[in-house]
Amino acid sequence: MKLLVTGGLGFIGSNFVRWSLKKHPALRIVNLDLRTYAGNPANLKGMDGAARHRWVRGDIADPKTVAKAMRGVDAVVHFAAESHVDRSILDASAFLRTNVTGTQVLLDAARAAGVGRFVHVSTDEVYGSVERGESKEADPLLPNSPYAASKAASDLMVRAAFVTHEFPVLVTRCSNNFGPYQFPEKALPLMITNWLDGIPFPLYGDGLNIRDWVHVTDHCRGVDLVLRKGTPGEVYNIGGTASLTNKQLIERVRRIMGVPPTLVTPVPDRKGHDRRYAVDCSKLRRLGFRHETTFEEALRRTVAWYRANEAWWRPLKGRKDVKTYYKANYGFGGKR
Ligand code: NAD
Ligand code: DAU
């Protein structure tokens, strides 16, 4: 199989490329990635099966580039996106271009090329904040952040491609991922790397917002299962194994790292901060999905990875554009 993976230099995309090349010895991957601030070729360094992988630097919103990358491709797995909620609050424009227009350009090109399956990787955030219970795939989309709204818009364009053109799309909606190669702007890698440097973690609001944590490899296995066994036109939730408030998450990581409580600084809340996400994944389980990692063990391994791979994250945190972002996001009082 020849797979076009978009966003394969990012956190989840690179974990998926690594995992897939190892798992499927005959698989070939074309990796279309613009290498934005979040894309990093170092994420794929030293992987097994590198000879079956080719990175094409290009924008998913550029029809010419996409048409070229699509040649001879059997299936698409679409990860490329602007993915960080706080950045979407500061400026949503890139989110519309990449997440919405980019997805539409990919759909059109894949359909023109006769691609057999198109997996769109989406998020539990499209359902909005759920105070109790679990979101099911048919629930209404009520996104609250500009990021979530752009992902919901892309989900709807994917649905339209199925209904209008009978194009064989599949959608996954996953909860919060953690693991190696996650950009140190997201809560967990920011927390771990700050604490390795003895710097406090900035906790938004009252710290009682709930997220459901899934190890990135389990997410990759879920996406692969949907690619191979899912029914076209269907949506599949992929949830985690640890539904925790941010305060509870902090306590778990603090215990692993032996960090004092003083290394947490309360800061003003994120604007429109969703209180809780939770998804029902019984549909994916019916396809045969089981989590293979346990939260505590995977969290320990993740902390150990950041400890051992300072050479990966320190240059990122030291970059001028990243420092500018930290300043814009954390550097002033009041609501972000
Ligand atoms: P990321 O920000 O780490 O990586 C995004 C990648 O996309 C980068 O390599 C970047 O260079 C590339 N990219 C961005 N714009 C592009 C463009 N215009 N053309 C080509 N490439 C472009 O993101 P991530 O956390 O790995 O998330 C991957 C996908 O999974 C996203 O679609 C996201 O919405 C979804 N998702 C993420 C999570 C999570 O917890 N991180 C959970 C559920 C779903
Ligand atoms: O739910 C899936 C989503 O998870 C994905 O679609 C997104 O791409 C991904 O970024 C993630 O979104 P969140 O906003 O939930 O993740 P983040 O790591 O930014 O924040 C997790 C929680 O921690 C959230 O409640 C906000 C809080 N937080 C975050 C940061 C960066 C803080 O308290 N302080 C921080 O500095």
PDB file of N, CA, C and O and ligand atoms in Angstrom, residues 6-14 31-40 43 56-62 78-84 94 97-99 102 120-125 147 151 172-178 181-183 185-186 213-214 216 219 238, ligand 1:
ATOM      1  N   THR A   6      -0.473  13.282   5.720  1.00  0.00           N
ATOM      2  CA  THR A   6      -0.218  14.726   5.816  1.00  0.00           C
ATOM      3  C   THR A   6       0.141  15.052   7.270  1.00  0.00           C
ATOM      4  O   THR A   6      -0.356  14.405   8.191  1.00  0.00           O
ATOM      5  N   GLY A   7       1.036  16.019   7.441  1.00  0.00           N
ATOM      6  CA  GLY A   7       1.418  16.410   8.805  1.00  0.00           C
ATOM      7  C   GLY A   7       2.294  15.383   9.506  1.00  0.00           C
ATOM      8  O   GLY A   7       2.321  15.325  10.736  1.00  0.00           O
ATOM      9  N   GLY A   8       3.036  14.612   8.737  1.00  0.00           N
ATOM     10  CA  GLY A   8       3.861  13.536   9.314  1.00  0.00           C
ATOM     11  C   GLY A   8       5.152  13.998   9.971  1.00  0.00           C
ATOM     12  O   GLY A   8       5.942  13.167  10.416  1.00  0.00           O
ATOM     13  N   LEU A   9       5.368  15.334  10.040  1.00  0.00           N
ATOM     14  CA  LEU A   9       6.518  15.832  10.821  1.00  0.00           C
ATOM     15  C   LEU A   9       6.062  16.375  12.162  1.00  0.00           C
ATOM     16  O   LEU A   9       6.856  16.862  12.954  1.00  0.00           O
ATOM     17  N   GLY A  10       4.755  16.314  12.424  1.00  0.00           N
ATOM     18  CA  GLY A  10       4.230  16.818  13.691  1.00  0.00           C
ATOM     19  C   GLY A  10       4.242  15.715  14.741  1.00  0.00           C
ATOM     20  O   GLY A  10       4.777  14.625  14.529  1.00  0.00           O
ATOM     21  N   PHE A  11       3.625  16.010  15.871  1.00  0.00           N
ATOM     22  CA  PHE A  11       3.647  15.074  17.011  1.00  0.00           C
ATOM     23  C   PHE A  11       2.984  13.738  16.659  1.00  0.00           C
ATOM     24  O   PHE A  11       3.635  12.682  16.614  1.00  0.00           O
ATOM     25  N   ILE A  12       1.692  13.747  16.367  1.00  0.00           N
ATOM     26  CA  ILE A  12       0.987  12.474  16.148  1.00  0.00           C
ATOM     27  C   ILE A  12       1.365  11.884  14.788  1.00  0.00           C
ATOM     28  O   ILE A  12       1.584  10.673  14.667  1.00  0.00           O
ATOM     29  N   GLY A  13       1.462  12.757  13.769  1.00  0.00           N
ATOM     30  CA  GLY A  13       1.801  12.274  12.428  1.00  0.00           C
ATOM     31  C   GLY A  13       3.131  11.530  12.414  1.00  0.00           C
ATOM     32  O   GLY A  13       3.259  10.470  11.793  1.00  0.00           O
ATOM     33  N   SER A  14       4.137  12.061  13.107  1.00  0.00           N
ATOM     34  CA  SER A  14       5.457  11.402  13.092  1.00  0.00           C
ATOM     35  C   SER A  14       5.407  10.093  13.875  1.00  0.00           C
ATOM     36  O   SER A  14       6.029   9.099  13.477  1.00  0.00           O
ATOM     37  N   ASN A  31       5.015  11.664   2.790  1.00  0.00           N
ATOM     38  CA  ASN A  31       4.677  12.499   3.941  1.00  0.00           C
ATOM     39  C   ASN A  31       4.638  13.959   3.484  1.00  0.00           C
ATOM     40  O   ASN A  31       5.680  14.573   3.266  1.00  0.00           O
ATOM     41  N   LEU A  32       3.437  14.495   3.303  1.00  0.00           N
ATOM     42  CA  LEU A  32       3.301  15.889   2.850  1.00  0.00           C
ATOM     43  C   LEU A  32       3.178  16.793   4.081  1.00  0.00           C
ATOM     44  O   LEU A  32       2.185  16.727   4.809  1.00  0.00           O
ATOM     45  N   ASP A  33       4.195  17.608   4.279  1.00  0.00           N
ATOM     46  CA  ASP A  33       4.222  18.456   5.483  1.00  0.00           C
ATOM     47  C   ASP A  33       4.921  19.771   5.144  1.00  0.00           C
ATOM     48  O   ASP A  33       6.003  19.774   4.566  1.00  0.00           O
ATOM     49  N   LEU A  34       4.320  20.864   5.534  1.00  0.00           N
ATOM     50  CA  LEU A  34       4.860  22.193   5.240  1.00  0.00           C
ATOM     51  C   LEU A  34       6.050  22.552   6.138  1.00  0.00           C
ATOM     52  O   LEU A  34       6.770  23.487   5.849  1.00  0.00           O
ATOM     53  N   ARG A  35       6.233  21.784   7.203  1.00  0.00           N
ATOM     54  CA  ARG A  35       7.229  22.128   8.231  1.00  0.00           C
ATOM     55  C   ARG A  35       6.956  23.521   8.790  1.00  0.00           C
ATOM     56  O   ARG A  35       7.773  24.437   8.654  1.00  0.00           O
ATOM     57  N   THR A  36       5.803  23.681   9.394  1.00  0.00           N
ATOM     58  CA  THR A  36       5.497  24.929  10.099  1.00  0.00           C
ATOM     59  C   THR A  36       6.310  24.925  11.396  1.00  0.00           C
ATOM     60  O   THR A  36       7.156  24.035  11.609  1.00  0.00           O
ATOM     61  N   TYR A  37       6.010  25.835  12.311  1.00  0.00           N
ATOM     62  CA  TYR A  37       6.726  25.875  13.599  1.00  0.00           C
ATOM     63  C   TYR A  37       6.646  24.516  14.305  1.00  0.00           C
ATOM     64  O   TYR A  37       7.523  24.151  15.080  1.00  0.00           O
ATOM     65  N   ALA A  38       5.568  23.737  14.017  1.00  0.00           N
ATOM     66  CA  ALA A  38       5.331  22.475  14.743  1.00  0.00           C
ATOM     67  C   ALA A  38       5.911  21.262  14.021  1.00  0.00           C
ATOM     68  O   ALA A  38       5.943  20.176  14.595  1.00  0.00           O
ATOM     69  N   GLY A  39       6.336  21.436  12.786  1.00  0.00           N
ATOM     70  CA  GLY A  39       6.864  20.312  12.007  1.00  0.00           C
ATOM     71  C   GLY A  39       8.363  20.196  12.222  1.00  0.00           C
ATOM     72  O   GLY A  39       9.082  21.191  12.180  1.00  0.00           O
ATOM     73  N   ASN A  40       8.845  18.980  12.425  1.00  0.00           N
ATOM     74  CA  ASN A  40      10.245  18.818  12.807  1.00  0.00           C
ATOM     75  C   ASN A  40      10.807  17.512  12.247  1.00  0.00           C
ATOM     76  O   ASN A  40      10.440  16.425  12.708  1.00  0.00           O
ATOM     77  N   ASN A  43      11.833  14.538  14.350  1.00  0.00           N
ATOM     78  CA  ASN A  43      10.851  13.590  14.916  1.00  0.00           C
ATOM     79  C   ASN A  43      10.949  12.216  14.257  1.00  0.00           C
ATOM     80  O   ASN A  43      10.450  11.231  14.805  1.00  0.00           O
ATOM     81  N   VAL A  56       7.760  15.228   1.462  1.00  0.00           N
ATOM     82  CA  VAL A  56       7.577  16.273   0.457  1.00  0.00           C
ATOM     83  C   VAL A  56       7.204  17.533   1.222  1.00  0.00           C
ATOM     84  O   VAL A  56       6.185  17.550   1.929  1.00  0.00           O
ATOM     85  N   ARG A  57       8.027  18.570   1.094  1.00  0.00           N
ATOM     86  CA  ARG A  57       7.677  19.812   1.787  1.00  0.00           C
ATOM     87  C   ARG A  57       6.627  20.564   0.973  1.00  0.00           C
ATOM     88  O   ARG A  57       6.876  20.885  -0.201  1.00  0.00           O
ATOM     89  N   GLY A  58       5.478  20.789   1.517  1.00  0.00           N
ATOM     90  CA  GLY A  58       4.444  21.487   0.765  1.00  0.00           C
ATOM     91  C   GLY A  58       3.221  21.759   1.611  1.00  0.00           C
ATOM     92  O   GLY A  58       3.013  21.163   2.670  1.00  0.00           O
ATOM     93  N   ASP A  59       2.394  22.660   1.073  1.00  0.00           N
ATOM     94  CA  ASP A  59       1.208  23.160   1.776  1.00  0.00           C
ATOM     95  C   ASP A  59      -0.021  22.378   1.310  1.00  0.00           C
ATOM     96  O   ASP A  59      -0.283  22.298   0.102  1.00  0.00           O
ATOM     97  N   ILE A  60      -0.780  21.836   2.239  1.00  0.00           N
ATOM     98  CA  ILE A  60      -1.982  21.085   1.851  1.00  0.00           C
ATOM     99  C   ILE A  60      -3.053  21.990   1.232  1.00  0.00           C
ATOM    100  O   ILE A  60      -3.985  21.498   0.604  1.00  0.00           O
ATOM    101  N   ALA A  61      -2.899  23.307   1.389  1.00  0.00           N
ATOM    102  CA  ALA A  61      -3.881  24.215   0.794  1.00  0.00           C
ATOM    103  C   ALA A  61      -3.486  24.629  -0.624  1.00  0.00           C
ATOM    104  O   ALA A  61      -4.173  25.442  -1.254  1.00  0.00           O
ATOM    105  N   ASP A  62      -2.374  24.071  -1.128  1.00  0.00           N
ATOM    106  CA  ASP A  62      -1.913  24.411  -2.480  1.00  0.00           C
ATOM    107  C   ASP A  62      -2.272  23.276  -3.443  1.00  0.00           C
ATOM    108  O   ASP A  62      -1.652  22.198  -3.425  1.00  0.00           O
ATOM    109  N   HIS A  78      -4.944  11.931   7.033  1.00  0.00           N
ATOM    110  CA  HIS A  78      -4.789  13.393   7.076  1.00  0.00           C
ATOM    111  C   HIS A  78      -4.678  13.918   8.517  1.00  0.00           C
ATOM    112  O   HIS A  78      -5.684  14.083   9.210  1.00  0.00           O
ATOM    113  N   PHE A  79      -3.416  14.192   8.926  1.00  0.00           N
ATOM    114  CA  PHE A  79      -3.158  14.750  10.261  1.00  0.00           C
ATOM    115  C   PHE A  79      -2.891  16.257  10.211  1.00  0.00           C
ATOM    116  O   PHE A  79      -3.037  16.928  11.230  1.00  0.00           O
ATOM    117  N   ALA A  80      -2.399  16.766   9.066  1.00  0.00           N
ATOM    118  CA  ALA A  80      -1.888  18.150   9.028  1.00  0.00           C
ATOM    119  C   ALA A  80      -2.940  19.135   9.510  1.00  0.00           C
ATOM    120  O   ALA A  80      -4.088  19.115   9.062  1.00  0.00           O
ATOM    121  N   ALA A  81      -2.533  19.971  10.437  1.00  0.00           N
ATOM    122  CA  ALA A  81      -3.455  20.978  10.974  1.00  0.00           C
ATOM    123  C   ALA A  81      -2.682  21.975  11.815  1.00  0.00           C
ATOM    124  O   ALA A  81      -1.557  21.709  12.242  1.00  0.00           O
ATOM    125  N   GLU A  82      -3.283  23.111  12.033  1.00  0.00           N
ATOM    126  CA  GLU A  82      -2.901  23.964  13.157  1.00  0.00           C
ATOM    127  C   GLU A  82      -3.633  23.356  14.336  1.00  0.00           C
ATOM    128  O   GLU A  82      -4.858  23.196  14.281  1.00  0.00           O
ATOM    129  N   SER A  83      -2.906  23.013  15.401  1.00  0.00           N
ATOM    130  CA  SER A  83      -3.495  22.137  16.422  1.00  0.00           C
ATOM    131  C   SER A  83      -3.595  22.741  17.824  1.00  0.00           C
ATOM    132  O   SER A  83      -4.121  22.084  18.720  1.00  0.00           O
ATOM    133  N   HIS A  84      -3.083  23.954  18.025  1.00  0.00           N
ATOM    134  CA  HIS A  84      -3.020  24.436  19.413  1.00  0.00           C
ATOM    135  C   HIS A  84      -4.090  25.491  19.711  1.00  0.00           C
ATOM    136  O   HIS A  84      -4.116  26.577  19.112  1.00  0.00           O
ATOM    137  N   ALA A  94      -4.603  31.182  10.323  1.00  0.00           N
ATOM    138  CA  ALA A  94      -3.914  29.985   9.805  1.00  0.00           C
ATOM    139  C   ALA A  94      -4.773  28.736  10.005  1.00  0.00           C
ATOM    140  O   ALA A  94      -4.659  27.760   9.248  1.00  0.00           O
ATOM    141  N   ARG A  97      -7.147  28.551   7.022  1.00  0.00           N
ATOM    142  CA  ARG A  97      -6.468  28.175   5.777  1.00  0.00           C
ATOM    143  C   ARG A  97      -6.087  26.692   5.788  1.00  0.00           C
ATOM    144  O   ARG A  97      -6.433  25.944   4.887  1.00  0.00           O
ATOM    145  N   THR A  98      -5.410  26.250   6.833  1.00  0.00           N
ATOM    146  CA  THR A  98      -4.921  24.867   6.830  1.00  0.00           C
ATOM    147  C   THR A  98      -6.046  23.880   7.128  1.00  0.00           C
ATOM    148  O   THR A  98      -6.253  22.918   6.388  1.00  0.00           O
ATOM    149  N   ASN A  99      -6.764  24.116   8.214  1.00  0.00           N
ATOM    150  CA  ASN A  99      -7.713  23.091   8.671  1.00  0.00           C
ATOM    151  C   ASN A  99      -8.939  22.980   7.770  1.00  0.00           C
ATOM    152  O   ASN A  99      -9.440  21.880   7.544  1.00  0.00           O
ATOM    153  N   GLY A 102      -7.352  23.640   3.500  1.00  0.00           N
ATOM    154  CA  GLY A 102      -6.412  22.537   3.243  1.00  0.00           C
ATOM    155  C   GLY A 102      -7.120  21.199   3.144  1.00  0.00           C
ATOM    156  O   GLY A 102      -6.827  20.380   2.257  1.00  0.00           O
ATOM    157  N   HIS A 120      -9.718  11.128   7.880  1.00  0.00           N
ATOM    158  CA  HIS A 120      -9.576  12.493   8.391  1.00  0.00           C
ATOM    159  C   HIS A 120      -9.433  12.412   9.913  1.00  0.00           C
ATOM    160  O   HIS A 120     -10.339  11.923  10.598  1.00  0.00           O
ATOM    161  N   VAL A 121      -8.295  12.888  10.420  1.00  0.00           N
ATOM    162  CA  VAL A 121      -8.022  12.783  11.860  1.00  0.00           C
ATOM    163  C   VAL A 121      -8.562  14.024  12.562  1.00  0.00           C
ATOM    164  O   VAL A 121      -8.032  15.122  12.410  1.00  0.00           O
ATOM    165  N   SER A 122      -9.630  13.827  13.316  1.00  0.00           N
ATOM    166  CA  SER A 122     -10.245  14.966  13.996  1.00  0.00           C
ATOM    167  C   SER A 122     -10.139  14.805  15.520  1.00  0.00           C
ATOM    168  O   SER A 122      -9.314  14.027  16.015  1.00  0.00           O
ATOM    169  N   THR A 123     -10.961  15.549  16.229  1.00  0.00           N
ATOM    170  CA  THR A 123     -10.755  15.698  17.673  1.00  0.00           C
ATOM    171  C   THR A 123     -12.074  15.655  18.449  1.00  0.00           C
ATOM    172  O   THR A 123     -13.127  16.034  17.915  1.00  0.00           O
ATOM    173  N   ASP A 124     -11.987  15.258  19.707  1.00  0.00           N
ATOM    174  CA  ASP A 124     -13.183  15.271  20.568  1.00  0.00           C
ATOM    175  C   ASP A 124     -13.669  16.699  20.835  1.00  0.00           C
ATOM    176  O   ASP A 124     -14.799  16.905  21.300  1.00  0.00           O
ATOM    177  N   GLU A 125     -12.807  17.695  20.552  1.00  0.00           N
ATOM    178  CA  GLU A 125     -13.193  19.094  20.842  1.00  0.00           C
ATOM    179  C   GLU A 125     -14.330  19.576  19.961  1.00  0.00           C
ATOM    180  O   GLU A 125     -14.968  20.584  20.278  1.00  0.00           O
ATOM    181  N   TYR A 147      -9.965  26.945  17.134  1.00  0.00           N
ATOM    182  CA  TYR A 147      -9.375  25.673  16.682  1.00  0.00           C
ATOM    183  C   TYR A 147     -10.463  24.623  16.486  1.00  0.00           C
ATOM    184  O   TYR A 147     -10.560  23.993  15.423  1.00  0.00           O
ATOM    185  N   LYS A 151     -11.821  22.654  13.064  1.00  0.00           N
ATOM    186  CA  LYS A 151     -11.835  21.190  12.907  1.00  0.00           C
ATOM    187  C   LYS A 151     -13.259  20.710  12.603  1.00  0.00           C
ATOM    188  O   LYS A 151     -13.462  19.816  11.768  1.00  0.00           O
ATOM    189  N   THR A 172     -11.911  10.118  12.390  1.00  0.00           N
ATOM    190  CA  THR A 172     -11.647   9.717  13.779  1.00  0.00           C
ATOM    191  C   THR A 172     -11.687  10.973  14.653  1.00  0.00           C
ATOM    192  O   THR A 172     -11.269  12.050  14.214  1.00  0.00           O
ATOM    193  N   ARG A 173     -12.197  10.829  15.871  1.00  0.00           N
ATOM    194  CA  ARG A 173     -12.223  11.968  16.815  1.00  0.00           C
ATOM    195  C   ARG A 173     -11.589  11.510  18.116  1.00  0.00           C
ATOM    196  O   ARG A 173     -12.206  10.761  18.886  1.00  0.00           O
ATOM    197  N   CYS A 174     -10.366  11.970  18.327  1.00  0.00           N
ATOM    198  CA  CYS A 174      -9.585  11.467  19.467  1.00  0.00           C
ATOM    199  C   CYS A 174      -9.504  12.498  20.598  1.00  0.00           C
ATOM    200  O   CYS A 174      -9.675  13.694  20.393  1.00  0.00           O
ATOM    201  N   SER A 175      -9.217  11.977  21.785  1.00  0.00           N
ATOM    202  CA  SER A 175      -9.046  12.835  22.964  1.00  0.00           C
ATOM    203  C   SER A 175      -7.574  13.265  23.094  1.00  0.00           C
ATOM    204  O   SER A 175      -6.786  13.089  22.169  1.00  0.00           O
ATOM    205  N   ASN A 176      -7.200  13.813  24.244  1.00  0.00           N
ATOM    206  CA  ASN A 176      -5.858  14.389  24.427  1.00  0.00           C
ATOM    207  C   ASN A 176      -4.747  13.346  24.379  1.00  0.00           C
ATOM    208  O   ASN A 176      -4.692  12.444  25.208  1.00  0.00           O
ATOM    209  N   ASN A 177      -3.833  13.519  23.427  1.00  0.00           N
ATOM    210  CA  ASN A 177      -2.694  12.604  23.263  1.00  0.00           C
ATOM    211  C   ASN A 177      -1.512  13.041  24.124  1.00  0.00           C
ATOM    212  O   ASN A 177      -1.328  14.240  24.363  1.00  0.00           O
ATOM    213  N   PHE A 178      -0.708  12.071  24.519  1.00  0.00           N
ATOM    214  CA  PHE A 178       0.585  12.399  25.127  1.00  0.00           C
ATOM    215  C   PHE A 178       1.594  11.345  24.690  1.00  0.00           C
ATOM    216  O   PHE A 178       1.224  10.249  24.267  1.00  0.00           O
ATOM    217  N   TYR A 181       7.871  13.441  21.350  1.00  0.00           N
ATOM    218  CA  TYR A 181       7.834  14.372  20.207  1.00  0.00           C
ATOM    219  C   TYR A 181       6.638  15.324  20.224  1.00  0.00           C
ATOM    220  O   TYR A 181       6.240  15.825  19.185  1.00  0.00           O
ATOM    221  N   GLN A 182       6.040  15.570  21.394  1.00  0.00           N
ATOM    222  CA  GLN A 182       4.934  16.542  21.450  1.00  0.00           C
ATOM    223  C   GLN A 182       5.515  17.934  21.667  1.00  0.00           C
ATOM    224  O   GLN A 182       6.348  18.147  22.556  1.00  0.00           O
ATOM    225  N   PHE A 183       5.064  18.887  20.893  1.00  0.00           N
ATOM    226  CA  PHE A 183       5.641  20.240  20.921  1.00  0.00           C
ATOM    227  C   PHE A 183       5.452  20.870  22.309  1.00  0.00           C
ATOM    228  O   PHE A 183       4.345  20.816  22.864  1.00  0.00           O
ATOM    229  N   GLU A 185       4.460  23.279  23.784  1.00  0.00           N
ATOM    230  CA  GLU A 185       3.462  24.340  23.998  1.00  0.00           C
ATOM    231  C   GLU A 185       2.222  23.702  24.615  1.00  0.00           C
ATOM    232  O   GLU A 185       1.419  24.372  25.244  1.00  0.00           O
ATOM    233  N   LYS A 186       2.052  22.375  24.421  1.00  0.00           N
ATOM    234  CA  LYS A 186       0.912  21.646  24.952  1.00  0.00           C
ATOM    235  C   LYS A 186       1.177  21.372  26.435  1.00  0.00           C
ATOM    236  O   LYS A 186       2.348  21.313  26.869  1.00  0.00           O
ATOM    237  N   TRP A 213      -6.889  11.311  28.782  1.00  0.00           N
ATOM    238  CA  TRP A 213      -5.547  11.161  28.184  1.00  0.00           C
ATOM    239  C   TRP A 213      -5.359   9.802  27.520  1.00  0.00           C
ATOM    240  O   TRP A 213      -5.644   8.759  28.104  1.00  0.00           O
ATOM    241  N   VAL A 214      -4.837   9.850  26.284  1.00  0.00           N
ATOM    242  CA  VAL A 214      -4.558   8.628  25.524  1.00  0.00           C
ATOM    243  C   VAL A 214      -3.108   8.676  25.048  1.00  0.00           C
ATOM    244  O   VAL A 214      -2.626   9.724  24.591  1.00  0.00           O
ATOM    245  N   VAL A 216      -0.133   8.306  22.577  1.00  0.00           N
ATOM    246  CA  VAL A 216      -0.158   8.531  21.130  1.00  0.00           C
ATOM    247  C   VAL A 216      -0.117   7.228  20.328  1.00  0.00           C
ATOM    248  O   VAL A 216      -0.738   7.131  19.254  1.00  0.00           O
ATOM    249  N   HIS A 219      -3.540   5.940  19.940  1.00  0.00           N
ATOM    250  CA  HIS A 219      -4.244   6.730  18.909  1.00  0.00           C
ATOM    251  C   HIS A 219      -3.834   6.237  17.508  1.00  0.00           C
ATOM    252  O   HIS A 219      -4.694   6.010  16.650  1.00  0.00           O
ATOM    253  N   ILE A 238     -12.114   8.029  19.467  1.00  0.00           N
ATOM    254  CA  ILE A 238     -10.983   7.313  20.086  1.00  0.00           C
ATOM    255  C   ILE A 238     -10.714   8.004  21.422  1.00  0.00           C
ATOM    256  O   ILE A 238     -10.227   9.143  21.435  1.00  0.00           O
TER     257      ILE A 238
HETATM  258  P1  NAD B   1       1.100  19.205  15.453  1.00  0.00           P
HETATM  259  O1  NAD B   1       0.801  20.661  15.557  1.00  0.00           O
HETATM  260  O2  NAD B   1       2.137  18.612  16.321  1.00  0.00           O
HETATM  261  O3  NAD B   1       1.538  18.877  13.937  1.00  0.00           O
HETATM  262  C1  NAD B   1       0.901  19.404  12.831  1.00  0.00           C
HETATM  263  C2  NAD B   1       1.751  19.105  11.591  1.00  0.00           C
HETATM  264  O4  NAD B   1       1.042  19.589  10.435  1.00  0.00           O
HETATM  265  C3  NAD B   1       3.129  19.778  11.601  1.00  0.00           C
HETATM  266  O5  NAD B   1       4.123  18.872  11.215  1.00  0.00           O
HETATM  267  C4  NAD B   1       2.977  20.900  10.575  1.00  0.00           C
HETATM  268  O6  NAD B   1       4.199  21.221   9.923  1.00  0.00           O
HETATM  269  C5  NAD B   1       1.958  20.310   9.614  1.00  0.00           C
HETATM  270  N1  NAD B   1       1.199  21.337   8.900  1.00  0.00           N
HETATM  271  C6  NAD B   1       0.559  22.412   9.444  1.00  0.00           C
HETATM  272  N2  NAD B   1       0.019  23.161   8.457  1.00  0.00           N
HETATM  273  C7  NAD B   1       0.292  22.533   7.293  1.00  0.00           C
HETATM  274  C8  NAD B   1      -0.026  22.803   5.925  1.00  0.00           C
HETATM  275  N3  NAD B   1      -0.722  23.884   5.576  1.00  0.00           N
HETATM  276  N4  NAD B   1       0.400  21.935   4.984  1.00  0.00           N
HETATM  277  C9  NAD B   1       1.124  20.840   5.322  1.00  0.00           C
HETATM  278  N5  NAD B   1       1.462  20.543   6.582  1.00  0.00           N
HETATM  279  C10 NAD B   1       1.049  21.379   7.558  1.00  0.00           C
HETATM  280  O7  NAD B   1      -0.301  18.485  15.608  1.00  0.00           O
HETATM  281  P2  NAD B   1      -0.668  17.113  16.356  1.00  0.00           P
HETATM  282  O8  NAD B   1      -0.868  17.382  17.783  1.00  0.00           O
HETATM  283  O9  NAD B   1       0.279  16.075  15.911  1.00  0.00           O
HETATM  284  O10 NAD B   1      -2.118  16.833  15.714  1.00  0.00           O
HETATM  285  C11 NAD B   1      -2.237  16.136  14.486  1.00  0.00           C
HETATM  286  C12 NAD B   1      -3.707  16.014  14.123  1.00  0.00           C
HETATM  287  O11 NAD B   1      -4.398  15.303  15.138  1.00  0.00           O
HETATM  288  C13 NAD B   1      -4.435  17.350  13.987  1.00  0.00           C
HETATM  289  O12 NAD B   1      -5.330  17.259  12.907  1.00  0.00           O
HETATM  290  C14 NAD B   1      -5.186  17.507  15.294  1.00  0.00           C
HETATM  291  O13 NAD B   1      -6.351  18.281  15.124  1.00  0.00           O
HETATM  292  C15 NAD B   1      -5.514  16.056  15.598  1.00  0.00           C
HETATM  293  N6  NAD B   1      -5.678  15.726  17.034  1.00  0.00           N
HETATM  294  C16 NAD B   1      -4.694  16.070  17.928  1.00  0.00           C
HETATM  295  C17 NAD B   1      -4.824  15.686  19.267  1.00  0.00           C
HETATM  296  C18 NAD B   1      -3.760  16.006  20.296  1.00  0.00           C
HETATM  297  O14 NAD B   1      -3.960  15.715  21.482  1.00  0.00           O
HETATM  298  N7  NAD B   1      -2.616  16.567  19.922  1.00  0.00           N
HETATM  299  C19 NAD B   1      -5.967  14.981  19.672  1.00  0.00           C
HETATM  300  C20 NAD B   1      -6.960  14.670  18.734  1.00  0.00           C
HETATM  301  C21 NAD B   1      -6.783  15.046  17.409  1.00  0.00           C
END
